[in-house]
PDB file of C-alpha atoms in Angstrom:
ATOM      1  CA  MET A  14     -17.674 -10.035  11.542  1.00 27.00           C
ATOM      2  CA  SER A  15     -17.376 -10.494  15.275  1.00 29.00           C
ATOM      3  CA  ASP A  16     -14.385  -9.530  17.364  1.00 32.00           C
ATOM      4  CA  ASN A  17     -13.693 -13.033  18.612  1.00 30.00           C
ATOM      5  CA  ALA A  18     -11.214 -13.538  15.746  1.00 31.00           C
ATOM      6  CA  GLN A  19     -12.915 -16.786  14.818  1.00 29.00           C
ATOM      7  CA  HIS A  20     -11.868 -16.215  11.217  1.00 32.00           C
ATOM      8  CA  LEU A  21      -8.284 -16.648  12.380  1.00 33.00           C
ATOM      9  CA  GLY A  22      -8.778 -20.326  13.065  1.00 32.00           C
ATOM     10  CA  PRO A  23      -7.014 -22.757  10.708  1.00 31.00           C
ATOM     11  CA  ALA A  24     -10.263 -24.536   9.918  1.00 31.00           C
ATOM     12  CA  ALA A  25     -11.797 -21.257   8.791  1.00 35.00           C
ATOM     13  CA  ASP A  26      -8.898 -20.144   6.616  1.00 39.00           C
ATOM     14  CA  PRO A  27      -6.176 -22.514   5.371  1.00 38.00           C
ATOM     15  CA  ALA A  28      -3.979 -19.500   4.650  1.00 42.00           C
ATOM     16  CA  PHE A  29      -3.048 -19.484   8.323  1.00 43.00           C
ATOM     17  CA  GLY A  30      -1.236 -22.814   8.125  1.00 49.00           C
ATOM     18  CA  SER A  31      -1.028 -24.950  11.258  1.00 51.00           C
ATOM     19  CA  ALA A  32      -2.954 -24.410  14.461  1.00 52.00           C
ATOM     20  CA  GLU A  33       0.306 -23.274  16.050  1.00 56.00           C
ATOM     21  CA  ASP A  34       0.802 -20.667  13.319  1.00 56.00           C
ATOM     22  CA  ALA A  35      -2.745 -19.406  13.781  1.00 53.00           C
ATOM     23  CA  ALA A  36      -2.280 -19.163  17.543  1.00 60.00           C
ATOM     24  CA  GLU A  37       0.918 -17.149  17.084  1.00 63.00           C
ATOM     25  CA  VAL A  38      -0.848 -14.785  14.701  1.00 59.00           C
ATOM     26  CA  ARG A  39      -3.737 -14.291  17.149  1.00 60.00           C
ATOM     27  CA  ALA A  40      -1.272 -13.489  19.919  1.00 65.00           C
ATOM     28  CA  ARG A  41       0.330 -10.738  17.833  1.00 67.00           C
ATOM     29  CA  ILE A  42      -2.870  -9.059  16.702  1.00 74.00           C
ATOM     30  CA  ASP A  43      -4.099  -6.236  18.926  1.00 78.00           C
ATOM     31  CA  THR A  44      -7.836  -5.700  18.408  1.00 80.00           C
ATOM     32  CA  SER A  45      -8.134  -3.208  21.281  1.00 83.00           C
ATOM     33  CA  LYS A  46      -7.253  -0.264  19.027  1.00 85.00           C
ATOM     34  CA  PRO A  47      -7.579   0.520  15.327  1.00 86.00           C
ATOM     35  CA  HIS A  48      -4.952  -0.435  12.805  1.00 81.00           C
ATOM     36  CA  SER A  49      -4.287   1.291   9.499  1.00 83.00           C
ATOM     37  CA  ALA A  50      -4.444  -1.823   7.293  1.00 82.00           C
ATOM     38  CA  ARG A  51      -7.731  -2.960   8.846  1.00 86.00           C
ATOM     39  CA  PHE A  52      -9.153   0.579   8.835  1.00 86.00           C
ATOM     40  CA  TRP A  53      -8.338   0.911   5.128  1.00 83.00           C
ATOM     41  CA  ASN A  54      -9.729  -2.558   4.485  1.00 85.00           C
ATOM     42  CA  TYR A  55     -13.047  -1.454   5.990  1.00 87.00           C
ATOM     43  CA  PHE A  56     -13.185   1.603   3.736  1.00 84.00           C
ATOM     44  CA  VAL A  57     -12.625  -0.416   0.563  1.00 81.00           C
ATOM     45  CA  GLY A  58     -15.373  -2.879   1.505  1.00 82.00           C
ATOM     46  CA  GLY A  59     -13.226  -5.665   2.905  1.00 81.00           C
ATOM     47  CA  LYS A  60     -14.103  -8.038   5.724  1.00 82.00           C
ATOM     48  CA  ASP A  61     -10.768  -8.269   7.529  1.00 82.00           C
ATOM     49  CA  ASN A  62     -11.362  -5.633  10.214  1.00 86.00           C
ATOM     50  CA  TYR A  63     -12.515  -5.410  13.811  1.00 87.00           C
ATOM     51  CA  GLU A  64     -14.979  -3.399  15.826  1.00 92.00           C
ATOM     52  CA  LYS A  65     -12.431  -0.707  16.738  1.00 91.00           C
ATOM     53  CA  ASP A  66     -11.519  -0.281  13.066  1.00 91.00           C
ATOM     54  CA  ARG A  67     -15.166   0.047  12.061  1.00 94.00           C
ATOM     55  CA  GLU A  68     -15.966   2.456  14.906  1.00 93.00           C
ATOM     56  CA  LEU A  69     -13.115   4.721  13.831  1.00 91.00           C
ATOM     57  CA  GLY A  70     -14.076   4.359  10.177  1.00 91.00           C
ATOM     58  CA  ASP A  71     -17.651   5.395  10.875  1.00 93.00           C
ATOM     59  CA  HIS A  72     -16.465   8.329  12.998  1.00 92.00           C
ATOM     60  CA  ILE A  73     -14.063   9.540  10.308  1.00 91.00           C
ATOM     61  CA  ARG A  74     -16.743   9.115   7.650  1.00 91.00           C
ATOM     62  CA  GLU A  75     -18.974  11.534   9.596  1.00 93.00           C
ATOM     63  CA  ILE A  76     -16.156  14.095   9.747  1.00 90.00           C
ATOM     64  CA  PHE A  77     -14.929  13.642   6.194  1.00 93.00           C
ATOM     65  CA  PRO A  78     -16.803  11.265   3.863  1.00 91.00           C
ATOM     66  CA  GLY A  79     -14.215  11.986   1.187  1.00 90.00           C
ATOM     67  CA  LEU A  80     -11.722   9.652   2.851  1.00 90.00           C
ATOM     68  CA  VAL A  81     -13.735   6.693   1.564  1.00 89.00           C
ATOM     69  CA  ASP A  82     -13.192   8.003  -1.957  1.00 92.00           C
ATOM     70  CA  VAL A  83      -9.476   8.334  -1.234  1.00 92.00           C
ATOM     71  CA  ALA A  84      -9.282   4.692  -0.158  1.00 89.00           C
ATOM     72  CA  ARG A  85     -11.128   3.357  -3.177  1.00 90.00           C
ATOM     73  CA  THR A  86      -9.574   5.600  -5.825  1.00 94.00           C
ATOM     74  CA  SER A  87      -6.061   5.032  -4.510  1.00 94.00           C
ATOM     75  CA  ARG A  88      -6.609   1.350  -5.236  1.00 91.00           C
ATOM     76  CA  GLN A  89      -7.714   2.218  -8.743  1.00 94.00           C
ATOM     77  CA  PHE A  90      -4.598   4.359  -9.204  1.00 97.00           C
ATOM     78  CA  LEU A  91      -2.510   1.322  -8.276  1.00 96.00           C
ATOM     79  CA  GLY A  92      -4.205  -0.709 -10.985  1.00 96.00           C
ATOM     80  CA  ARG A  93      -3.667   1.926 -13.675  1.00 97.00           C
ATOM     81  CA  ALA A  94      -0.029   2.450 -12.708  1.00 98.00           C
ATOM     82  CA  VAL A  95       0.782  -1.264 -12.695  1.00 98.00           C
ATOM     83  CA  ARG A  96      -0.983  -1.840 -16.027  1.00 98.00           C
ATOM     84  CA  HIS A  97       0.893   1.085 -17.566  1.00 98.00           C
ATOM     85  CA  LEU A  98       4.231  -0.260 -16.392  1.00 98.00           C
ATOM     86  CA  ALA A  99       3.512  -3.809 -17.485  1.00 98.00           C
ATOM     87  CA  THR A 100       1.932  -3.062 -20.861  1.00 98.00           C
ATOM     88  CA  GLU A 101       3.647   0.138 -21.990  1.00 97.00           C
ATOM     89  CA  GLN A 102       7.028   0.028 -20.248  1.00 98.00           C
ATOM     90  CA  GLY A 103       7.704  -3.712 -20.270  1.00 98.00           C
ATOM     91  CA  ILE A 104       8.228  -3.967 -16.507  1.00 98.00           C
ATOM     92  CA  ARG A 105       8.065  -7.553 -15.261  1.00 98.00           C
ATOM     93  CA  GLN A 106       9.195  -7.118 -11.647  1.00 98.00           C
ATOM     94  CA  PHE A 107       7.296  -5.369  -8.866  1.00 98.00           C
ATOM     95  CA  LEU A 108       8.312  -4.699  -5.244  1.00 98.00           C
ATOM     96  CA  ASP A 109       5.214  -3.644  -3.282  1.00 97.00           C
ATOM     97  CA  ILE A 110       6.021  -2.268   0.197  1.00 97.00           C
ATOM     98  CA  GLY A 111       3.236  -1.697   2.704  1.00 91.00           C
ATOM     99  CA  THR A 112       1.107  -4.350   1.089  1.00 86.00           C
ATOM    100  CA  GLY A 113      -1.912  -4.072   3.318  1.00 81.00           C
ATOM    101  CA  LEU A 114      -4.663  -6.652   3.345  1.00 82.00           C
ATOM    102  CA  PRO A 115      -5.639  -8.474   0.154  1.00 78.00           C
ATOM    103  CA  THR A 116      -8.665  -7.035  -1.635  1.00 77.00           C
ATOM    104  CA  ALA A 117      -9.542  -6.875  -5.322  1.00 76.00           C
ATOM    105  CA  ASP A 118      -7.011  -6.036  -8.037  1.00 85.00           C
ATOM    106  CA  ASN A 119      -3.902  -6.716  -5.999  1.00 91.00           C
ATOM    107  CA  THR A 120      -0.585  -5.874  -7.636  1.00 95.00           C
ATOM    108  CA  HIS A 121       0.147  -9.426  -8.752  1.00 95.00           C
ATOM    109  CA  GLU A 122      -3.322  -9.860 -10.223  1.00 94.00           C
ATOM    110  CA  VAL A 123      -3.073  -6.694 -12.305  1.00 96.00           C
ATOM    111  CA  ALA A 124       0.527  -7.292 -13.368  1.00 97.00           C
ATOM    112  CA  GLN A 125       0.099 -10.937 -14.289  1.00 97.00           C
ATOM    113  CA  ALA A 126      -3.148 -10.279 -16.140  1.00 97.00           C
ATOM    114  CA  ALA A 127      -1.173  -7.928 -18.365  1.00 97.00           C
ATOM    115  CA  ALA A 128       2.072  -9.939 -18.399  1.00 98.00           C
ATOM    116  CA  PRO A 129       1.786 -13.496 -17.037  1.00 97.00           C
ATOM    117  CA  ASP A 130       5.559 -13.796 -16.474  1.00 97.00           C
ATOM    118  CA  SER A 131       5.608 -10.928 -13.952  1.00 98.00           C
ATOM    119  CA  ARG A 132       7.382 -11.460 -10.635  1.00 98.00           C
ATOM    120  CA  ILE A 133       5.976  -9.737  -7.547  1.00 97.00           C
ATOM    121  CA  VAL A 134       7.337  -9.402  -4.030  1.00 96.00           C
ATOM    122  CA  TYR A 135       5.044  -8.058  -1.315  1.00 95.00           C
ATOM    123  CA  VAL A 136       6.514  -6.538   1.847  1.00 95.00           C
ATOM    124  CA  ASP A 137       4.762  -5.867   5.149  1.00 90.00           C
ATOM    125  CA  ASN A 138       5.363  -6.449   8.857  1.00 85.00           C
ATOM    126  CA  ASP A 139       1.803  -6.460  10.156  1.00 81.00           C
ATOM    127  CA  PRO A 140       0.736  -9.784  11.744  1.00 78.00           C
ATOM    128  CA  LEU A 141      -2.725  -9.744  10.161  1.00 78.00           C
ATOM    129  CA  VAL A 142      -1.232  -9.100   6.729  1.00 81.00           C
ATOM    130  CA  LEU A 143       1.251 -11.891   7.394  1.00 78.00           C
ATOM    131  CA  ALA A 144      -1.632 -14.172   8.303  1.00 77.00           C
ATOM    132  CA  HIS A 145      -3.296 -13.473   4.978  1.00 77.00           C
ATOM    133  CA  ALA A 146      -0.093 -13.583   2.968  1.00 75.00           C
ATOM    134  CA  ARG A 147      -0.899 -16.897   1.353  1.00 73.00           C
ATOM    135  CA  ALA A 148      -3.903 -15.292  -0.294  1.00 73.00           C
ATOM    136  CA  LEU A 149      -1.383 -13.042  -2.028  1.00 74.00           C
ATOM    137  CA  LEU A 150       0.848 -15.895  -3.113  1.00 80.00           C
ATOM    138  CA  THR A 151      -1.246 -17.107  -6.012  1.00 87.00           C
ATOM    139  CA  SER A 152       0.573 -16.769  -9.305  1.00 93.00           C
ATOM    140  CA  THR A 153       0.411 -17.628 -12.944  1.00 93.00           C
ATOM    141  CA  PRO A 154       2.553 -20.642 -13.910  1.00 94.00           C
ATOM    142  CA  GLU A 155       4.854 -18.300 -15.831  1.00 96.00           C
ATOM    143  CA  GLY A 156       5.313 -15.796 -12.998  1.00 96.00           C
ATOM    144  CA  VAL A 157       6.199 -15.705  -9.304  1.00 96.00           C
ATOM    145  CA  THR A 158       4.538 -14.069  -6.305  1.00 94.00           C
ATOM    146  CA  SER A 159       6.199 -14.006  -2.894  1.00 94.00           C
ATOM    147  CA  TYR A 160       5.840 -12.258   0.457  1.00 92.00           C
ATOM    148  CA  ILE A 161       8.501 -11.153   2.922  1.00 92.00           C
ATOM    149  CA  ASP A 162       8.013 -10.034   6.512  1.00 91.00           C
ATOM    150  CA  ALA A 163      10.174  -6.905   6.683  1.00 93.00           C
ATOM    151  CA  ASP A 164      10.124  -3.288   7.825  1.00 93.00           C
ATOM    152  CA  LEU A 165      10.123  -0.133   5.691  1.00 95.00           C
ATOM    153  CA  TYR A 166      12.679   1.312   8.115  1.00 96.00           C
ATOM    154  CA  ASP A 167      15.257  -1.266   6.990  1.00 97.00           C
ATOM    155  CA  PRO A 168      15.521  -0.777   3.215  1.00 98.00           C
ATOM    156  CA  GLU A 169      18.696  -2.805   2.845  1.00 98.00           C
ATOM    157  CA  ALA A 170      17.091  -5.848   4.486  1.00 97.00           C
ATOM    158  CA  ILE A 171      14.093  -5.512   2.167  1.00 98.00           C
ATOM    159  CA  LEU A 172      16.330  -5.448  -0.887  1.00 98.00           C
ATOM    160  CA  GLU A 173      18.386  -8.384   0.350  1.00 98.00           C
ATOM    161  CA  LYS A 174      15.315 -10.543   0.941  1.00 97.00           C
ATOM    162  CA  ALA A 175      13.615  -9.467  -2.278  1.00 98.00           C
ATOM    163  CA  ALA A 176      16.690 -10.508  -4.250  1.00 98.00           C
ATOM    164  CA  ALA A 177      15.689 -14.122  -3.675  1.00 97.00           C
ATOM    165  CA  THR A 178      12.794 -13.542  -6.089  1.00 97.00           C
ATOM    166  CA  LEU A 179      13.698 -10.469  -8.143  1.00 98.00           C
ATOM    167  CA  ASP A 180      16.634 -10.033 -10.510  1.00 98.00           C
ATOM    168  CA  PHE A 181      18.168  -6.665  -9.630  1.00 98.00           C
ATOM    169  CA  SER A 182      20.110  -6.559 -12.868  1.00 98.00           C
ATOM    170  CA  ARG A 183      16.765  -5.876 -14.567  1.00 98.00           C
ATOM    171  CA  PRO A 184      14.317  -2.996 -13.927  1.00 98.00           C
ATOM    172  CA  VAL A 185      11.969  -3.193 -10.946  1.00 98.00           C
ATOM    173  CA  ALA A 186       8.883  -1.134 -10.118  1.00 98.00           C
ATOM    174  CA  LEU A 187       8.961  -0.047  -6.462  1.00 98.00           C
ATOM    175  CA  ILE A 188       5.423   0.575  -5.171  1.00 98.00           C
ATOM    176  CA  ILE A 189       4.736   2.380  -1.880  1.00 98.00           C
ATOM    177  CA  LEU A 190       1.085   3.344  -1.554  1.00 95.00           C
ATOM    178  CA  ASN A 191      -0.530   5.051   1.446  1.00 94.00           C
ATOM    179  CA  THR A 192       2.412   4.052   3.612  1.00 95.00           C
ATOM    180  CA  LEU A 193       4.936   6.891   3.754  1.00 97.00           C
ATOM    181  CA  GLY A 194       2.444   9.015   5.696  1.00 96.00           C
ATOM    182  CA  HIS A 195       3.257   6.790   8.676  1.00 95.00           C
ATOM    183  CA  VAL A 196       6.819   8.147   8.673  1.00 97.00           C
ATOM    184  CA  ALA A 197       6.504  11.319  10.732  1.00 96.00           C
ATOM    185  CA  ASP A 198       9.753  12.952   9.633  1.00 98.00           C
ATOM    186  CA  TYR A 199       9.636  13.941   5.968  1.00 98.00           C
ATOM    187  CA  ASP A 200      13.396  13.899   5.503  1.00 98.00           C
ATOM    188  CA  ARG A 201      13.538  10.400   6.913  1.00 98.00           C
ATOM    189  CA  ALA A 202      10.752   9.287   4.585  1.00 98.00           C
ATOM    190  CA  ARG A 203      12.677  10.686   1.616  1.00 98.00           C
ATOM    191  CA  ASP A 204      15.842   8.944   2.800  1.00 98.00           C
ATOM    192  CA  LEU A 205      14.062   5.584   2.996  1.00 98.00           C
ATOM    193  CA  VAL A 206      12.764   5.969  -0.550  1.00 98.00           C
ATOM    194  CA  ALA A 207      16.185   7.064  -1.812  1.00 98.00           C
ATOM    195  CA  ARG A 208      17.897   4.061  -0.218  1.00 98.00           C
ATOM    196  CA  LEU A 209      15.415   1.685  -1.791  1.00 98.00           C
ATOM    197  CA  MET A 210      15.785   3.262  -5.230  1.00 98.00           C
ATOM    198  CA  ALA A 211      19.576   3.231  -4.889  1.00 98.00           C
ATOM    199  CA  GLY A 212      19.430  -0.556  -4.834  1.00 98.00           C
ATOM    200  CA  LEU A 213      17.439  -0.758  -8.073  1.00 98.00           C
ATOM    201  CA  PRO A 214      18.964  -0.613 -11.567  1.00 98.00           C
ATOM    202  CA  SER A 215      18.564   1.988 -14.280  1.00 98.00           C
ATOM    203  CA  GLY A 216      15.165   1.766 -15.932  1.00 98.00           C
ATOM    204  CA  SER A 217      13.389   1.008 -12.645  1.00 98.00           C
ATOM    205  CA  TYR A 218      10.278   2.915 -11.588  1.00 98.00           C
ATOM    206  CA  LEU A 219       8.893   4.424  -8.395  1.00 98.00           C
ATOM    207  CA  VAL A 220       5.130   4.491  -7.743  1.00 98.00           C
ATOM    208  CA  ILE A 221       3.893   6.475  -4.729  1.00 98.00           C
ATOM    209  CA  SER A 222       0.561   7.823  -3.589  1.00 97.00           C
ATOM    210  CA  ASP A 223      -0.492   9.263  -0.241  1.00 97.00           C
ATOM    211  CA  SER A 224      -3.249  11.329   1.288  1.00 96.00           C
ATOM    212  CA  THR A 225      -2.574  15.071   1.184  1.00 98.00           C
ATOM    213  CA  ALA A 226      -3.297  18.135   3.306  1.00 97.00           C
ATOM    214  CA  THR A 227      -5.337  19.679   0.519  1.00 97.00           C
ATOM    215  CA  SER A 228      -8.602  20.283   2.364  1.00 96.00           C
ATOM    216  CA  GLU A 229      -9.739  21.151   5.860  1.00 96.00           C
ATOM    217  CA  GLY A 230     -11.762  17.937   5.906  1.00 95.00           C
ATOM    218  CA  MET A 231      -8.751  15.741   5.233  1.00 95.00           C
ATOM    219  CA  ILE A 232      -6.665  17.548   7.829  1.00 96.00           C
ATOM    220  CA  ALA A 233      -9.442  17.143  10.414  1.00 94.00           C
ATOM    221  CA  ALA A 234      -9.831  13.445   9.528  1.00 93.00           C
ATOM    222  CA  SER A 235      -6.088  12.910   9.912  1.00 94.00           C
ATOM    223  CA  ASN A 236      -6.086  14.610  13.308  1.00 94.00           C
ATOM    224  CA  GLU A 237      -8.957  12.438  14.531  1.00 92.00           C
ATOM    225  CA  TYR A 238      -7.298   9.291  13.219  1.00 91.00           C
ATOM    226  CA  ASN A 239      -4.081  10.161  15.030  1.00 93.00           C
ATOM    227  CA  LYS A 240      -5.977  10.476  18.319  1.00 92.00           C
ATOM    228  CA  SER A 241      -7.363   6.934  18.009  1.00 91.00           C
ATOM    229  CA  GLY A 242      -4.360   4.969  19.249  1.00 87.00           C
ATOM    230  CA  ALA A 243      -3.519   3.678  15.782  1.00 87.00           C
ATOM    231  CA  ILE A 244      -0.059   4.302  14.359  1.00 87.00           C
ATOM    232  CA  PRO A 245      -0.297   7.969  13.272  1.00 93.00           C
ATOM    233  CA  TYR A 246      -0.568   8.952   9.629  1.00 94.00           C
ATOM    234  CA  TYR A 247       0.587  12.417   8.587  1.00 96.00           C
ATOM    235  CA  VAL A 248      -0.929  14.018   5.501  1.00 97.00           C
ATOM    236  CA  ARG A 249       1.599  15.992   3.456  1.00 97.00           C
ATOM    237  CA  GLU A 250       1.642  18.858   1.007  1.00 98.00           C
ATOM    238  CA  VAL A 251       1.503  18.031  -2.704  1.00 98.00           C
ATOM    239  CA  ALA A 252       5.016  19.426  -3.161  1.00 98.00           C
ATOM    240  CA  GLU A 253       6.274  16.963  -0.564  1.00 98.00           C
ATOM    241  CA  ILE A 254       4.797  14.060  -2.537  1.00 98.00           C
ATOM    242  CA  GLY A 255       6.685  15.415  -5.526  1.00 98.00           C
ATOM    243  CA  GLY A 256       9.880  15.522  -3.479  1.00 98.00           C
ATOM    244  CA  PHE A 257      10.011  11.744  -3.315  1.00 98.00           C
ATOM    245  CA  PHE A 258      10.619  11.770  -7.076  1.00 98.00           C
ATOM    246  CA  ASP A 259      13.590  14.152  -7.112  1.00 97.00           C
ATOM    247  CA  GLY A 260      16.180  12.819  -9.535  1.00 97.00           C
ATOM    248  CA  LEU A 261      13.655  10.672 -11.395  1.00 98.00           C
ATOM    249  CA  ASP A 262      11.943  11.312 -14.715  1.00 98.00           C
ATOM    250  CA  LEU A 263       8.221  11.724 -14.058  1.00 98.00           C
ATOM    251  CA  VAL A 264       5.803   9.817 -16.252  1.00 98.00           C
ATOM    252  CA  GLU A 265       3.040  12.035 -17.630  1.00 97.00           C
ATOM    253  CA  PRO A 266       0.961  13.629 -16.154  1.00 97.00           C
ATOM    254  CA  GLY A 267       3.439  13.980 -13.283  1.00 98.00           C
ATOM    255  CA  VAL A 268       2.315  14.451  -9.681  1.00 98.00           C
ATOM    256  CA  GLU A 269      -1.471  14.491  -9.841  1.00 98.00           C
ATOM    257  CA  GLN A 270      -4.601  13.625  -7.920  1.00 98.00           C
ATOM    258  CA  VAL A 271      -4.858   9.843  -7.997  1.00 98.00           C
ATOM    259  CA  THR A 272      -8.172  10.044  -9.819  1.00 97.00           C
ATOM    260  CA  ARG A 273      -6.667  12.230 -12.546  1.00 97.00           C
ATOM    261  CA  TRP A 274      -3.495  10.242 -13.127  1.00 98.00           C
ATOM    262  CA  ARG A 275      -4.180   8.697 -16.554  1.00 97.00           C
ATOM    263  CA  ALA A 276      -7.881   8.889 -15.745  1.00 95.00           C
ATOM    264  CA  GLU A 277     -10.210   6.472 -17.499  1.00 89.00           C
ATOM    265  CA  SER A 278     -13.269   8.704 -17.038  1.00 85.00           C
ATOM    266  CA  ALA A 279     -13.943  12.129 -18.520  1.00 86.00           C
ATOM    267  CA  ASP A 280     -14.801  13.715 -15.163  1.00 86.00           C
ATOM    268  CA  PRO A 281     -12.761  12.082 -12.363  1.00 92.00           C
ATOM    269  CA  THR A 282     -13.786  12.689  -8.756  1.00 91.00           C
ATOM    270  CA  PRO A 283     -11.539  15.200  -6.936  1.00 94.00           C
ATOM    271  CA  VAL A 284      -9.803  13.606  -3.939  1.00 97.00           C
ATOM    272  CA  ASP A 285      -7.242  14.561  -1.310  1.00 97.00           C
ATOM    273  CA  ALA A 286      -4.629  12.075  -2.484  1.00 97.00           C
ATOM    274  CA  TYR A 287      -1.826  12.569  -4.960  1.00 98.00           C
ATOM    275  CA  GLY A 288       0.435  10.126  -6.700  1.00 98.00           C
ATOM    276  CA  ALA A 289       2.988   9.803  -9.436  1.00 98.00           C
ATOM    277  CA  VAL A 290       5.218   7.400 -11.314  1.00 98.00           C
ATOM    278  CA  GLY A 291       8.874   8.171 -11.938  1.00 98.00           C
ATOM    279  CA  ARG A 292      11.666   6.436 -13.865  1.00 98.00           C
ATOM    280  CA  LYS A 293      15.269   6.043 -12.736  1.00 98.00           C
ATOM    281  CA  ALA A 294      17.606   7.030 -15.583  1.00 97.00           C
TER     282      ALA A 294
END
């Protein structure tokens, strides 16, 4: 893919709407430095990335090849968590914050494959994600999929907008994957999660995964990434990932490497990323 953003033209992708919409999106997208959603998209084999994202990805891969495994297995963790909630816990509503760019096995695809009447709201504030939002808006006839342009730092606004699609008198699964690492202050990150969960009813679930400071390679990769000009991402200790679930009932096996959380293989690959699912009593 070239860096001339030709794929952002309305003729190339109807998801961008009118020519005016496409022009506005192009104006908001900065291709002069890497961006986390595009960088991650490159690592999971997507095509929606630019030269700066690929240069950084290749550089990080030389320092720590394991980050590619983190990207791919975190996506697989998402699929297992959503299927568990839909098939075993009867959850039919999902609020996915920090959506990222569409790839395979998006939240709505997994949820509606298991339960066609599922309702999904995606949340992001990145212009490229916004441009591709219509690719996320496919839905089964029985269910609903919607997208809102909102910021993690304003939980109340997220909940207010999501209420147009979700029924907050019924349980909701809040999903925040590979996003909280962008919040530098841990206490603030915990506060944001707590405020979001406070707006959800009893029986709701929290799903979180993030990269962790569990190897020298991951720490070095994080340091290099944060020098790139992209919005920094801070890897945390495993105990800090667990802290997001204080006050919730953890689903077995608790806070675990994303590859080992309800693993479908006998010998899952070790990775520097941990996740968990917790239930609000």
